[in-house]
mmCIF file of C-alpha atoms in Angstrom:
data_model
loop_
_atom_site.group_PDB
_atom_site.id
_atom_site.type_symbol
_atom_site.label_atom_id
_atom_site.label_comp_id
_atom_site.label_asym_id
_atom_site.label_seq_id
_atom_site.Cartn_x
_atom_site.Cartn_y
_atom_site.Cartn_z
ATOM 1 C CA SER A 1083 146.126 -112.235 27.105
ATOM 2 C CA ALA A 1084 143.333 -111.133 24.797
ATOM 3 C CA VAL A 1085 141.287 -108.025 25.474
ATOM 4 C CA ILE A 1086 137.539 -108.149 24.883
ATOM 5 C CA SER A 1087 135.329 -105.174 24.125
ATOM 6 C CA GLN A 1088 131.720 -105.895 24.969
ATOM 7 C CA LYS A 1089 128.765 -103.680 24.196
ATOM 8 C CA PRO A 1090 126.353 -102.417 25.177
ATOM 9 C CA SER A 1091 127.456 -102.132 28.791
ATOM 10 C CA ARG A 1092 123.855 -101.850 29.915
ATOM 11 C CA ASP A 1093 120.368 -101.535 28.500
ATOM 12 C CA ILE A 1094 116.780 -101.364 29.596
ATOM 13 C CA CYS A 1095 114.409 -103.170 27.262
ATOM 14 C CA GLN A 1096 110.690 -103.780 27.050
ATOM 15 C CA ARG A 1097 109.382 -107.290 27.331
ATOM 16 C CA GLY A 1098 108.864 -109.042 24.032
ATOM 17 C CA THR A 1099 111.783 -107.303 22.338
ATOM 18 C CA SER A 1100 115.245 -108.650 21.536
ATOM 19 C CA LEU A 1101 118.719 -107.378 22.311
ATOM 20 C CA THR A 1102 121.968 -108.310 20.581
ATOM 21 C CA ILE A 1103 125.179 -108.156 22.582
ATOM 22 C CA GLN A 1104 128.491 -107.918 20.764
ATOM 23 C CA CYS A 1105 131.984 -108.982 21.769
ATOM 24 C CA GLN A 1106 135.087 -108.001 19.858
ATOM 25 C CA VAL A 1107 138.416 -109.618 20.717
ATOM 26 C CA ASP A 1108 141.705 -107.923 19.907
ATOM 27 C CA SER A 1109 143.265 -111.184 18.708
ATOM 28 C CA GLN A 1110 142.125 -114.394 17.077
ATOM 29 C CA VAL A 1111 140.727 -116.895 19.535
ATOM 30 C CA THR A 1112 139.398 -120.354 18.883
ATOM 31 C CA MET A 1113 136.894 -120.663 21.691
ATOM 32 C CA MET A 1114 134.420 -118.087 22.940
ATOM 33 C CA PHE A 1115 131.834 -118.565 25.652
ATOM 34 C CA TRP A 1116 128.684 -116.754 26.742
ATOM 35 C CA TYR A 1117 127.646 -116.625 30.392
ATOM 36 C CA ARG A 1118 124.691 -115.302 32.322
ATOM 37 C CA GLN A 1119 124.920 -113.956 35.855
ATOM 38 C CA GLN A 1120 121.541 -113.474 37.445
ATOM 39 C CA PRO A 1121 121.267 -111.001 40.327
ATOM 40 C CA GLY A 1122 123.242 -112.150 43.333
ATOM 41 C CA GLN A 1123 124.271 -115.411 41.695
ATOM 42 C CA SER A 1124 127.262 -117.004 40.055
ATOM 43 C CA LEU A 1125 128.005 -117.312 36.360
ATOM 44 C CA THR A 1126 126.157 -119.918 34.345
ATOM 45 C CA LEU A 1127 127.391 -120.961 30.939
ATOM 46 C CA ILE A 1128 124.845 -120.419 28.172
ATOM 47 C CA ALA A 1129 126.811 -121.772 25.228
ATOM 48 C CA THR A 1130 130.170 -122.255 23.595
ATOM 49 C CA ALA A 1131 130.607 -120.369 20.317
ATOM 50 C CA ASN A 1132 132.984 -121.871 17.794
ATOM 51 C CA GLN A 1133 133.871 -120.255 14.522
ATOM 52 C CA GLY A 1134 132.466 -122.101 11.549
ATOM 53 C CA SER A 1135 129.990 -124.257 13.412
ATOM 54 C CA GLU A 1136 126.821 -123.923 15.423
ATOM 55 C CA ALA A 1137 127.096 -122.971 19.048
ATOM 56 C CA THR A 1138 126.901 -125.696 21.665
ATOM 57 C CA TYR A 1139 124.209 -124.925 24.240
ATOM 58 C CA GLU A 1140 124.133 -125.991 27.861
ATOM 59 C CA SER A 1141 121.164 -127.673 29.428
ATOM 60 C CA GLY A 1142 118.334 -125.221 29.910
ATOM 61 C CA PHE A 1143 119.344 -122.902 27.086
ATOM 62 C CA VAL A 1144 118.083 -123.116 23.512
ATOM 63 C CA ILE A 1145 119.082 -121.546 20.240
ATOM 64 C CA ASP A 1146 115.677 -119.981 19.610
ATOM 65 C CA LYS A 1147 115.951 -117.967 22.820
ATOM 66 C CA PHE A 1148 119.689 -117.226 22.689
ATOM 67 C CA PRO A 1149 120.891 -117.295 19.071
ATOM 68 C CA ILE A 1150 124.638 -116.887 18.763
ATOM 69 C CA SER A 1151 126.768 -115.871 15.815
ATOM 70 C CA ARG A 1152 130.504 -116.402 15.399
ATOM 71 C CA PRO A 1153 131.373 -115.142 11.936
ATOM 72 C CA ASN A 1154 135.140 -115.048 12.509
ATOM 73 C CA LEU A 1155 137.817 -115.658 15.111
ATOM 74 C CA THR A 1156 137.589 -112.209 16.696
ATOM 75 C CA PHE A 1157 133.854 -111.559 17.001
ATOM 76 C CA SER A 1158 130.690 -113.050 18.436
ATOM 77 C CA THR A 1159 127.168 -111.929 19.217
ATOM 78 C CA LEU A 1160 124.510 -113.199 21.589
ATOM 79 C CA THR A 1161 120.876 -112.257 21.092
ATOM 80 C CA VAL A 1162 118.391 -112.441 23.932
ATOM 81 C CA SER A 1163 115.087 -112.972 22.152
ATOM 82 C CA ASN A 1164 111.506 -112.257 23.155
ATOM 83 C CA MET A 1165 112.645 -110.961 26.498
ATOM 84 C CA SER A 1166 110.807 -111.236 29.781
ATOM 85 C CA PRO A 1167 111.699 -109.767 33.187
ATOM 86 C CA GLU A 1168 113.277 -113.118 34.088
ATOM 87 C CA ASP A 1169 115.966 -112.406 31.500
ATOM 88 C CA SER A 1170 117.215 -109.465 33.546
ATOM 89 C CA SER A 1171 120.831 -110.399 34.172
ATOM 90 C CA ILE A 1172 124.400 -109.589 33.425
ATOM 91 C CA TYR A 1173 125.589 -111.294 30.257
ATOM 92 C CA LEU A 1174 129.297 -111.866 29.763
ATOM 93 C CA CYS A 1175 131.394 -113.187 26.936
ATOM 94 C CA SER A 1176 134.695 -114.932 27.435
ATOM 95 C CA ALA A 1177 137.565 -116.111 25.272
ATOM 96 C CA SER A 1178 140.115 -118.783 26.009
ATOM 97 C CA GLY A 1179 143.799 -118.412 25.333
ATOM 98 C CA PRO A 1180 147.108 -120.053 26.196
ATOM 99 C CA GLY A 1181 147.111 -118.694 29.731
ATOM 100 C CA GLY A 1182 143.487 -118.969 30.658
ATOM 101 C CA TYR A 1183 140.290 -117.062 30.074
ATOM 102 C CA THR A 1184 139.498 -113.418 29.440
ATOM 103 C CA PHE A 1185 136.114 -111.834 30.109
ATOM 104 C CA GLY A 1186 134.270 -108.920 28.637
ATOM 105 C CA SER A 1187 133.088 -106.239 31.028
ATOM 106 C CA GLY A 1188 129.529 -107.521 30.851
ATOM 107 C CA THR A 1189 126.148 -106.262 29.685
ATOM 108 C CA ARG A 1190 123.675 -105.412 32.418
ATOM 109 C CA LEU A 1191 120.230 -106.066 30.983
ATOM 110 C CA THR A 1192 117.022 -104.955 32.642
ATOM 111 C CA VAL A 1193 113.734 -106.058 31.121
ATOM 112 C CA VAL A 1194 110.675 -104.053 32.079
ATOM 113 C CA ALA B 186 132.046 -133.494 34.418
ATOM 114 C CA GLN B 187 133.691 -130.977 36.665
ATOM 115 C CA SER B 188 132.092 -129.081 39.531
ATOM 116 C CA VAL B 189 133.131 -126.489 42.079
ATOM 117 C CA THR B 190 131.929 -126.062 45.634
ATOM 118 C CA GLN B 191 132.345 -122.891 47.616
ATOM 119 C CA LEU B 192 130.995 -123.795 51.020
ATOM 120 C CA ASP B 193 130.894 -120.291 52.432
ATOM 121 C CA SER B 194 128.396 -117.947 50.837
ATOM 122 C CA GLN B 195 129.528 -115.088 53.057
ATOM 123 C CA VAL B 196 132.675 -114.459 55.078
ATOM 124 C CA PRO B 197 132.692 -111.464 57.427
ATOM 125 C CA VAL B 198 136.122 -110.395 58.656
ATOM 126 C CA PHE B 199 137.687 -107.421 60.368
ATOM 127 C CA GLU B 200 140.255 -105.308 58.585
ATOM 128 C CA GLU B 201 143.851 -106.521 58.953
ATOM 129 C CA ALA B 202 142.689 -110.001 59.942
ATOM 130 C CA PRO B 203 143.648 -113.053 57.849
ATOM 131 C CA VAL B 204 141.074 -114.727 55.658
ATOM 132 C CA GLU B 205 140.625 -118.034 53.876
ATOM 133 C CA LEU B 206 137.972 -118.621 51.236
ATOM 134 C CA ARG B 207 137.372 -122.282 50.619
ATOM 135 C CA CYS B 208 137.035 -123.983 47.265
ATOM 136 C CA ASN B 209 136.729 -127.678 46.521
ATOM 137 C CA TYR B 210 136.440 -129.171 43.077
ATOM 138 C CA SER B 211 135.685 -132.445 41.418
ATOM 139 C CA SER B 212 136.977 -133.547 38.070
ATOM 140 C CA SER B 213 137.818 -136.836 36.452
ATOM 141 C CA VAL B 214 140.938 -135.509 34.770
ATOM 142 C CA SER B 215 143.637 -132.961 35.402
ATOM 143 C CA VAL B 216 142.348 -129.544 36.264
ATOM 144 C CA TYR B 217 143.117 -125.921 35.829
ATOM 145 C CA LEU B 218 141.931 -123.722 38.667
ATOM 146 C CA PHE B 219 141.139 -120.038 38.869
ATOM 147 C CA TRP B 220 140.027 -117.441 41.365
ATOM 148 C CA TYR B 221 138.179 -114.371 40.125
ATOM 149 C CA VAL B 222 137.082 -111.282 42.033
ATOM 150 C CA GLN B 223 134.060 -109.167 41.216
ATOM 151 C CA TYR B 224 133.831 -105.777 42.884
ATOM 152 C CA PRO B 225 130.367 -104.220 43.212
ATOM 153 C CA ASN B 226 128.920 -103.312 39.820
ATOM 154 C CA GLN B 227 132.100 -104.314 38.035
ATOM 155 C CA GLY B 228 133.247 -107.145 35.784
ATOM 156 C CA LEU B 229 135.323 -110.195 36.608
ATOM 157 C CA GLN B 230 138.998 -109.793 37.371
ATOM 158 C CA LEU B 231 141.432 -112.691 37.503
ATOM 159 C CA LEU B 232 143.110 -112.965 40.913
ATOM 160 C CA LEU B 233 145.276 -115.984 40.254
ATOM 161 C CA LYS B 234 145.378 -119.304 38.466
ATOM 162 C CA TYR B 235 146.904 -122.734 38.767
ATOM 163 C CA LEU B 236 147.841 -124.397 35.490
ATOM 164 C CA SER B 237 150.824 -126.523 36.516
ATOM 165 C CA GLY B 238 154.032 -126.409 38.530
ATOM 166 C CA SER B 239 154.247 -125.064 42.067
ATOM 167 C CA THR B 240 151.132 -125.753 44.073
ATOM 168 C CA LEU B 241 151.368 -122.399 45.849
ATOM 169 C CA VAL B 242 150.179 -119.695 43.546
ATOM 170 C CA LYS B 243 150.542 -115.995 44.241
ATOM 171 C CA GLY B 244 148.163 -113.524 42.719
ATOM 172 C CA ILE B 245 147.359 -109.859 42.717
ATOM 173 C CA ASN B 246 146.481 -107.744 45.759
ATOM 174 C CA GLY B 247 148.379 -110.007 48.151
ATOM 175 C CA PHE B 248 146.216 -113.071 47.607
ATOM 176 C CA GLU B 249 147.568 -116.594 47.273
ATOM 177 C CA ALA B 250 146.081 -120.041 46.861
ATOM 178 C CA GLU B 251 147.341 -123.560 47.311
ATOM 179 C CA PHE B 252 146.407 -126.425 45.051
ATOM 180 C CA ASN B 253 145.944 -129.605 47.070
ATOM 181 C CA LYS B 254 145.326 -132.539 44.795
ATOM 182 C CA SER B 255 144.704 -135.088 47.552
ATOM 183 C CA GLN B 256 142.044 -132.907 49.129
ATOM 184 C CA THR B 257 140.804 -131.564 45.783
ATOM 185 C CA SER B 258 140.981 -128.065 47.157
ATOM 186 C CA PHE B 259 142.164 -124.666 46.011
ATOM 187 C CA HIS B 260 141.610 -122.376 48.987
ATOM 188 C CA LEU B 261 142.278 -118.654 48.660
ATOM 189 C CA ARG B 262 144.123 -116.838 51.434
ATOM 190 C CA LYS B 263 145.265 -113.390 52.391
ATOM 191 C CA PRO B 264 147.243 -112.716 55.591
ATOM 192 C CA SER B 265 145.781 -109.251 56.189
ATOM 193 C CA VAL B 266 142.661 -107.946 54.450
ATOM 194 C CA HIS B 267 141.712 -104.386 53.665
ATOM 195 C CA ILE B 268 138.345 -102.703 53.374
ATOM 196 C CA SER B 269 138.897 -102.525 49.627
ATOM 197 C CA ASP B 270 138.936 -106.342 49.445
ATOM 198 C CA THR B 271 135.180 -106.378 50.013
ATOM 199 C CA ALA B 272 133.852 -108.151 46.930
ATOM 200 C CA GLU B 273 132.460 -111.383 45.562
ATOM 201 C CA TYR B 274 135.036 -114.105 44.955
ATOM 202 C CA PHE B 275 134.498 -116.946 42.492
ATOM 203 C CA CYS B 276 136.460 -120.158 42.208
ATOM 204 C CA ALA B 277 136.399 -121.797 38.777
ATOM 205 C CA VAL B 278 137.716 -124.958 37.141
ATOM 206 C CA SER B 279 138.312 -126.215 33.630
ATOM 207 C CA ASP B 280 139.673 -129.595 32.612
ATOM 208 C CA PHE B 281 141.299 -128.780 29.320
ATOM 209 C CA LEU B 282 143.353 -125.805 28.313
ATOM 210 C CA CYS B 283 145.765 -126.226 25.459
ATOM 211 C CA GLY B 284 146.776 -123.278 23.349
ATOM 212 C CA GLY B 285 143.635 -121.867 21.869
ATOM 213 C CA THR B 286 141.435 -124.790 22.779
ATOM 214 C CA ALA B 287 139.732 -125.021 26.132
ATOM 215 C CA SER B 288 136.832 -126.669 27.843
ATOM 216 C CA LYS B 289 134.207 -124.524 29.476
ATOM 217 C CA LEU B 290 134.961 -122.790 32.737
ATOM 218 C CA THR B 291 132.720 -123.952 35.558
ATOM 219 C CA PHE B 292 132.147 -121.484 38.395
ATOM 220 C CA GLY B 293 131.381 -121.970 42.053
ATOM 221 C CA THR B 294 128.472 -120.140 43.611
ATOM 222 C CA GLY B 295 130.714 -117.411 44.949
ATOM 223 C CA THR B 296 131.756 -116.157 48.389
ATOM 224 C CA ARG B 297 130.949 -112.667 49.531
ATOM 225 C CA LEU B 298 133.902 -111.278 51.517
ATOM 226 C CA GLN B 299 132.773 -108.452 53.762
ATOM 227 C CA VAL B 300 135.588 -106.547 55.450
ATOM 228 C CA THR B 301 134.697 -104.189 58.283
ATOM 229 C CA LEU B 302 136.608 -101.899 60.612
#
């Protein structure tokens, strides 16, 4: 299965700023996904990132707040824009493959 | 649309005792089922998955799960737990997985397994 390198692993950011999270996959994958895991909670899908088209956002998430890029089949970025303390979470990317799903190690974001 | 229910938010158990973590799902089509484990301050690790074939699936660390279509369940079991099994366990479902194309993975709310001496 694919291996995903996600960075940064953690960051502490001031409110009002933006952070871009990157995920690099070691093989070409069609579908990539971005999740948020708020403290003590499960994973919630933010959006599906497809190469060559705009990301598909889940209810409650909008492109202006979480812009996503997918320039090729091995790379994707998620930006958390105009951050507030409520955005403090772990953000994970995922890729699908023939046998299932692979996850990045996550980005632990703290907004102060 | 698919959904996953993990009824138990926390399961306390003594070391060497058996454990079952419950997972029920709903989906209008065929499903693919997964169990993930998340150790404290770590990422997600796949425990096991059901894609097709035998309904009894064996995973890593001595865990197994049984897919029961009639009861729409995919409960996770281990006959004898260890302190190191203390973690958060997530059940997840997708309804389409074909080569490089897949539907989104929907997660349950998680079950905290707490193993004590």
